[in-house]
């Protein structure tokens, strides 16, 4: 990979023969792991202006209809995030001269607070081509990282590194994108209310463009209103300036967090509360599109699961695109097939499925191998499919199972023949990720029509059925029982390799817990890695295994978009307890007793056994359960008058003993502990954090 400095440029065609489509990655890190930013992509004409509102892509407008731009979303890194963008340069309209890649922060946060700001570009095969690091960020709240631009018949990349103290609004107005300010008037009775099904992430009021207040440009950290409908063509001509208070195109909202996606196109979501049943009694089973009681063997489960998933992907474009975009597939017409026979040596091979996407006369093809019910993937079988895909010019092989992939390690070890010009990518997808994406669409983000929403609901019902075999990660592995027994008996030796296997299973479990929690909330939930960027993942697991051998504890942290605090999860194998906790900062400028009473008021509906501990600079302060503290809040105040810097809230839950997914299972107990802690404790802490921030 070629490294270039700020201001330098390089030809993508000269770096790779496969640069017709590229994946752009923006990454950053922070000491706490909580730093974040939102990416934006702007298509500009020869006059450095957008042609219309469809040339601006951000979190609420993530994909171009022609497949030229697709925001692939965030992936967690060691201490931060990596945001990936797919850009198909062959599909970019002729009128576009430059593609600007930018990012902006929100809530007054600055890029100077982040570390390791970096932009990289990889070709279609995933081979890194060029990289650029920003090391002079300061008070800027928005940054243009770089740009792709035309020079004759080729595309080039320039490292820009231009910052804006005025945030998204300043960046947007440079390119002719209006950003409207939202005021208290936007909450008037005439404003459109959010849908009832979006309770987890309420939408802001929607305001018509004609009623938008001046000024036309909002500060970077001010939420902006989205016009309910774009101006009629007869009212505002593209060649004429807009009248007072009416923008020439729909305004782009400024960054907001913890809110549902906003769009001018109606999206269909399903209500969380089911309609009253018409059945005479509870024994009646509702008719399902994808029945499962007849499944008798693992083979039948695999065939049924593959066919059900691939058929829904082809019929619901939003869902199919969501699953394949991360694998480098273009946006286009999708068709799916099962049990396809492909020649291979003396006998043909039959992958479980094939996905084909057509765009502009070109085909993208992926072979699919499916496993259900905890069955492992077979390395030899995947190797054969990789060889077949390489010979036939296919782009990818996708494996699908209940297992969850680990960072820095492929699910299956295969050999890649470096002499082959055509490269095939190997990807893995967990059934838990499939269920997560379906739930995000039908519960929170919405799909194009009611039939699509119903299909996704039927798919989700199928995946969650006990006989489908598609339950996600549900077994801690062969090392779990001997390691747990060794900890209980104090016979586990330091450096036991089985402890590393348990740590790997724990990491898979936490990733799946994040998927389930995020699907319920409609927000991203990601594991937090407090380690130096680019550190070896396996070295981190070995270190965690040493901690497990010494103290008998498994620990992890996760964070949810919209919640400022990090949730800590630990499983003590000696006491058989799962602890979930969160640290809440004390509001500045408030009297200690007033702050404690305010906190207890916010926790009015929290469990009585919630542990509350005051934190002082010297260490830990007084503690107690909510049941004891509610009548005596002063018990949380340090006797020596030490200043309280925060509070630690913790819940304890008994740990399951089995490896399966029964009620007493360890995996289920961890999942339920995190879910209960978020719903009953963390979800009520927003006012504490917001009040603390304003006082500071």
Phi, psi and omega in degrees: 000136181269129176264134180233152179272173178300131179093345181279160177223161182206149179276125178291326179297325179288338182271335183203145174280349183245041183261018177293333173227136184230160173244118180264132179240129172249131183222158179199168178216168175211157184299325181271347184080004185257354181293139183210163177205163180247135181272155176219148176232130182236127175264126185240148176272191182294344178262014180061035175231155175285150180282320175202183185294341181283359179268009179240120183241130182208194189298338180255000175219072195276351187215145175273145181296330181272002178081005183289327182227135177215118174282117186272352177094181185265151171230136182291141173244194185304303182235018184197219184223158169232123179257128184246141181229127175267128180234112176268099186293334179288343182259356181292129181303152183299329182286355181266123181260329183221148174238111184265130179252119186223171175211153180219151178256171187222165178065027179081002179289151184242155179289339176295343178279351180258155177246163171055043175295125188207147175231132176229155178232130177240154179278186185301328182278354182095002180284120179298134182253310187213146179225154182210130181246140177258119183240010182238025180289144180221255185273002184294141175251359173213149182218134164271110181287311182193182180212149171256133183217155182276143167221096184069238182265000183245163175251140179235162178240136176238132175278112187265297179068035180266127182255159179229127174281345181267009172068207184300323182297316180295319179295315184295317183293335175299333183251015175080026179256116180284142176233119184268148179271140177259128180241183180296337180296336181291345180264014181295163181302335181285349181286150180286133181275153177292156179292149181295330182285353183256035185296332182290334180215081188297141179280151172286163179297145181259128187241139176291148183297324182293337180263004184292137181281158172276154005280167183285340182246130182262156171301160186299327185259017180259126177299147182243151180274148177254130180300140180294324177217146176292153180301143179296144181303328182288334184280322182229112178281145179299336183265359183245146176292150180286154177287174181302128176079356180243112180288155181289346178209162179303138182286151178265130182290146172287168185295133171222152181236159178071019178238153179289163179297143182245135183207151178275350179262133183296131176247144181260124173235158179265140178294147180287331180267121183287151177292157180298134182286146176264004181291149179289327178210169186291344182288342179288128179264132180291141178295135183239147178292323181243085181287152181233346185302336183280353183290126185245336186224165178297324179297316178297321179296318180295315181296314181295314182298318180297313182295318180298311183296310185294325179293320179292322177301320182287330184271337180246095187304321181299320182287313179299319179293321181299321183281329186263343183299320181293344180264006178090009180286144177282168173274122182184194180286125184251137170230146182232150184220155178234154176051051179276133179268125180233136182294141177200100180066227183282334184228141179290158176248149183237090173297154183296331181197165177223135175246129177232133178236128180251131174213126179055039177079358179254147182250137169248128187232137176227136171272145184238129174241123188246141171227143178232172173058030177080004179292138183280154173286147182257122185300318182297320179295315179294323178300318179297319180292324176296318179294317179298315181298320180294317181293325185267001178077023177282158187268331190206158167237127183246123174260145184223121181204180178284344182285156180248131182291146176261148177298132175079009181218126177289152178295327181225134177278118177233157179261132179254122179283108182293345180282342180283132180288322181276125181256138180246132179268140177252124182235156176233143179226132177268149175299330177295323177292322178299312179296322179299313182294322177296317181293321178300320183287312187278340182258333191233314188263329177090156177234179190293325181209171186294326179296320178295319178297320178295319178299317179294323178296319178295321176298316181296319176300320179295311183298327183273355179289141185296339181262000182287332184078011184244055188262001182083189182298123186215019179214124182283000173093170184294335183278348187297310183295310180296324178292315180296320178294322178296326177289317179297321182273356184059039178245003180286123184277147176296130180089008178298124184295336179293334177294326177295321178298320179294320178298320178296318178296322177298319179296319177297318180299315181296320178298320179289322176302319178298319179297314182293317180295316179298322178295324179289322186272337187077020179232158176286131173238124188227145173292149179251128177250112178268075179214162181294142182302141179067016175288157184288120181300322181293325177295323176295322179292323177296318178296320178294326178294324176296319176297321178297316180295323184280318186244352178072023183238142169251130185229150177202164176226148176216156179224149183245135176305134180093345176251123184285341185265152177265132179271124178262136179233130177222143177242113180268108184285348177278320181261354182057045179234141172255125181248129171244135184211161178211142177260128182246126179291146177282137179294134180283144175084359180259149175295140184306315182293323178296318180296319179295315179298322178296317179297314180295329178292319178295333181264027183300327182260006180285158180300146181295336182271012176294129178272130178240128182230131176276140181250130177242166184299327182280348181149226182264145179252203179298156180215165177178170177275160178301323181302322181276328186278334183302314177281342183227070182297336180294346179294344179276350181277132179299139182294331182272004178078013180299146181289133177274125179261346180179183180225145176247123180252130186221145172234142178247143179220143176296144185265134175294155186254342184263169182268348186276199183250028177284175182300330181268004184291148180297316182299315180295322182295321178293315180300315181291325180296315180294317181297314180295319182295319180293313184294319187266344184235295189297323183297342182260006188264358181305315180299327179294311182294318180295320181293322179296319181294321181291322180291326179290000000 
